[in-house]
Amino acid sequence: MSNIEVRIADWQKDNSDLRRIRERVFIDEQGVSPEQEWDSQDVHAVHFLAEADNFAMGTARLLPDGCIGRVSVLKEWRGLKVGEALMQAAIAEAERR
């Protein structure tokens, strides 16, 4: 496995990966309703994708008020510090802003 890299995602361009991950984690696994998961804040948020070998396995978002949320990692990738990498990237971006 390659190193896991976290990058700022584009809500439009990376939408299928962002949705795929959040749907599996929040809607399928945790039973969150789609109405609760998909809110109007996504358009204004800074989104992050964790990837390895061009496969996205985790995501997070940073809201304009500095709140970090929607941190999610696909089950197969948990325990590999993907969530930690996402949080570090989101915190660094929040501090930068």
XYZ file of N, CA and C in Angstrom:
291
model
N 0.841 -1.189 0.000
C 0.000 0.000 0.000
C 0.875 1.238 0.000
N 0.483 2.203 -0.780
C 1.193 3.475 -0.816
C 0.859 4.284 0.426
N 1.600 5.356 0.608
C 1.291 6.262 1.706
C -0.053 6.918 1.463
N -0.736 7.176 2.539
C -2.023 7.857 2.463
C -1.767 9.354 2.369
N -2.403 9.990 1.410
C -2.263 11.431 1.214
C -3.630 12.087 1.381
N -3.640 13.247 1.990
C -4.874 14.011 2.146
C -4.745 15.283 1.327
N -5.784 15.570 0.571
C -5.791 16.786 -0.244
C -7.127 17.488 -0.086
N -7.113 18.783 -0.403
C -8.371 19.527 -0.441
C -9.112 19.084 -1.690
N -10.367 18.744 -1.494
C -11.201 18.250 -2.591
C -12.065 19.383 -3.135
N -12.524 19.195 -4.341
C -13.447 20.114 -4.981
C -14.842 19.496 -4.886
N -15.784 20.207 -4.247
C -17.125 19.665 -4.018
C -17.790 19.202 -5.317
N -17.560 19.915 -6.407
C -18.167 19.534 -7.682
C -17.401 18.378 -8.332
N -16.122 18.544 -8.501
C -15.303 17.565 -9.216
C -15.193 16.231 -8.468
N -15.067 16.289 -7.149
C -14.856 15.082 -6.341
C -16.137 14.587 -5.676
N -17.266 15.090 -6.120
C -18.540 14.796 -5.474
C -18.840 13.310 -5.372
N -18.540 12.546 -6.405
C -18.874 11.113 -6.360
C -18.086 10.398 -5.263
N -16.813 10.727 -5.080
C -16.024 10.112 -4.002
C -16.497 10.576 -2.633
N -16.738 11.870 -2.489
C -17.209 12.395 -1.207
C -18.534 11.745 -0.814
N -19.446 11.645 -1.757
C -20.752 11.050 -1.481
C -20.646 9.546 -1.204
N -19.840 8.850 -1.981
C -19.681 7.399 -1.804
C -19.210 7.075 -0.386
N -18.232 7.800 0.084
C -17.685 7.530 1.416
C -18.696 7.883 2.502
N -19.256 9.064 2.433
C -20.197 9.488 3.472
C -21.468 8.643 3.469
N -21.940 8.242 2.308
C -23.120 7.377 2.266
C -22.845 6.043 2.939
N -21.699 5.439 2.644
C -21.382 4.141 3.259
C -21.236 4.252 4.765
N -20.533 5.280 5.219
C -20.261 5.407 6.650
C -21.483 5.904 7.416
N -22.026 7.034 7.016
C -23.088 7.639 7.805
C -24.472 7.059 7.522
N -24.829 6.906 6.269
C -26.178 6.446 5.941
C -26.289 4.932 6.097
N -25.381 4.173 5.457
C -25.472 2.713 5.509
C -25.092 2.148 6.882
N -23.935 2.540 7.405
C -23.456 1.955 8.665
C -24.134 2.543 9.898
N -24.272 3.880 9.930
C -24.763 4.523 11.144
C -26.250 4.845 11.122
N -26.896 4.651 9.986
C -28.336 4.866 9.901
C -28.781 6.319 9.902
N -27.886 7.224 9.529
C -28.254 8.634 9.409
C -29.126 8.783 8.163
N -30.174 9.563 8.267
C -31.048 9.738 7.111
C -30.348 10.608 6.066
N -30.651 10.381 4.792
C -30.065 11.234 3.745
C -30.374 12.713 3.958
N -31.541 13.010 4.476
C -31.933 14.407 4.712
C -31.028 15.064 5.758
N -30.585 14.290 6.735
C -29.672 14.827 7.746
C -28.244 14.921 7.215
N -27.864 13.954 6.412
C -26.477 13.913 5.931
C -26.177 15.014 4.925
N -27.056 15.217 3.987
C -26.796 16.192 2.918
C -27.447 17.518 3.261
N -26.642 18.434 3.758
C -27.175 19.734 4.147
C -26.616 20.843 3.251
N -27.114 22.021 3.434
C -26.711 23.150 2.596
C -25.288 23.632 2.895
N -24.677 23.142 3.950
C -23.338 23.602 4.313
C -22.242 23.007 3.435
N -22.527 21.909 2.754
C -21.507 21.277 1.916
C -20.974 22.212 0.834
N -21.843 23.015 0.280
C -21.443 23.918 -0.801
C -20.421 24.948 -0.324
N -20.499 25.337 0.944
C -19.631 26.377 1.493
C -18.423 25.825 2.239
N -18.375 24.516 2.439
C -17.310 23.898 3.227
C -16.065 23.626 2.387
N -14.947 23.489 3.080
C -13.720 22.994 2.472
C -13.729 21.493 2.730
N -13.643 20.708 1.673
C -13.693 19.254 1.798
C -12.297 18.668 1.625
N -12.076 17.556 2.303
C -10.793 16.861 2.251
C -11.033 15.419 1.838
N -10.115 14.886 1.041
C -10.147 13.479 0.660
C -8.827 12.832 1.048
N -8.917 11.676 1.675
C -7.737 10.856 1.949
C -7.694 9.800 0.853
N -6.518 9.657 0.227
C -6.380 8.752 -0.907
C -5.091 7.945 -0.803
N -5.133 6.779 -1.395
C -3.944 5.947 -1.590
C -4.104 5.279 -2.939
N -3.081 5.346 -3.773
C -3.137 4.753 -5.113
C -4.372 5.198 -5.891
N -4.688 6.496 -5.813
C -5.832 7.087 -6.518
C -7.181 6.531 -6.079
N -7.247 5.956 -4.884
C -8.511 5.476 -4.328
C -8.825 6.297 -3.086
N -9.989 6.941 -3.088
C -10.414 7.752 -1.945
C -11.083 6.868 -0.910
N -10.581 6.949 0.336
C -11.129 6.106 1.394
C -11.582 6.885 2.623
N -11.392 8.206 2.614
C -11.811 8.990 3.763
C -12.085 10.427 3.373
N -12.898 11.073 4.175
C -13.254 12.466 3.908
C -13.542 13.202 5.209
N -13.479 14.507 5.126
C -13.838 15.398 6.230
C -14.212 16.737 5.602
N -14.840 17.591 6.408
C -15.146 18.929 5.910
C -14.876 19.952 6.996
N -14.522 21.141 6.542
C -14.260 22.289 7.401
C -15.261 23.372 7.030
N -16.063 23.779 7.991
C -17.071 24.806 7.741
C -16.460 26.194 7.877
N -17.104 27.195 7.287
C -16.571 28.560 7.364
C -16.358 29.064 8.792
N -17.128 28.547 9.755
C -16.965 28.982 11.148
C -15.844 28.241 11.877
N -15.126 27.359 11.154
C -13.999 26.637 11.736
C -14.335 25.272 12.290
N -15.604 24.881 12.262
C -15.986 23.562 12.761
C -15.587 22.472 11.767
N -15.022 21.404 12.291
C -14.649 20.249 11.479
C -15.692 19.170 11.717
N -16.131 18.527 10.645
C -17.131 17.483 10.788
C -17.141 16.551 9.600
N -18.120 15.646 9.637
C -18.308 14.656 8.580
C -17.011 13.878 8.308
N -16.229 13.662 9.371
C -15.003 12.868 9.243
C -15.435 11.419 9.110
N -15.059 10.798 8.004
C -15.492 9.426 7.752
C -14.412 8.669 6.990
N -14.232 7.411 7.400
C -13.242 6.528 6.786
C -13.932 5.203 6.493
N -13.749 4.698 5.287
C -14.340 3.409 4.930
C -13.822 2.328 5.870
N -14.700 1.398 6.217
C -14.416 0.370 7.214
C -13.094 -0.358 6.947
N -12.825 -0.674 5.696
C -11.631 -1.447 5.343
C -10.335 -0.691 5.630
N -10.415 0.611 5.813
C -9.237 1.455 5.995
C -9.093 1.972 7.417
N -9.980 1.593 8.300
C -9.909 2.072 9.681
C -8.741 1.395 10.405
N -8.191 2.107 11.364
C -7.054 1.596 12.123
C -5.718 1.887 11.469
N -5.732 2.623 10.362
C -4.500 2.942 9.633
C -4.150 4.425 9.725
N -4.778 5.117 10.677
C -4.523 6.542 10.927
C -5.018 7.464 9.808
N -5.989 6.989 9.039
C -6.582 7.829 7.997
C -7.350 8.987 8.629
N -8.130 8.697 9.648
C -8.880 9.743 10.344
C -7.959 10.788 10.957
N -6.854 10.318 11.519
C -5.877 11.248 12.096
C -5.307 12.164 11.016
N -4.988 11.611 9.870
C -4.449 12.415 8.760
C -5.475 13.442 8.281
N -6.736 13.038 8.205
C -7.793 13.966 7.814
C -7.923 15.104 8.823
N -7.906 14.766 10.103
C -8.031 15.788 11.143
C -6.844 16.746 11.111
N -5.651 16.232 10.940
C -4.468 17.097 10.875
C -4.566 18.075 9.703
N -5.012 17.573 8.557
C -5.152 18.436 7.385
C -6.224 19.504 7.614
N -7.357 19.104 8.202
C -8.437 20.062 8.452
C -8.021 21.107 9.471
N -7.316 20.701 10.516
C -6.859 21.646 11.549
C -5.850 22.618 10.936
N -4.924 22.097 10.154
C -3.922 22.961 9.516
C -4.585 23.998 8.604
N -5.597 23.565 7.852
C -6.304 24.499 6.968
C -7.088 25.525 7.766
N -7.710 25.080 8.869
C -8.455 26.021 9.727
C -7.510 27.064 10.294
N -6.337 26.643 10.746
C -5.365 27.590 11.276
C -4.872 28.543 10.193
N -4.677 28.019 8.996
C -4.217 28.844 7.893
C -5.241 29.931 7.555
N -6.511 29.565 7.619
C -7.579 30.519 7.283
C -7.816 31.496 8.409
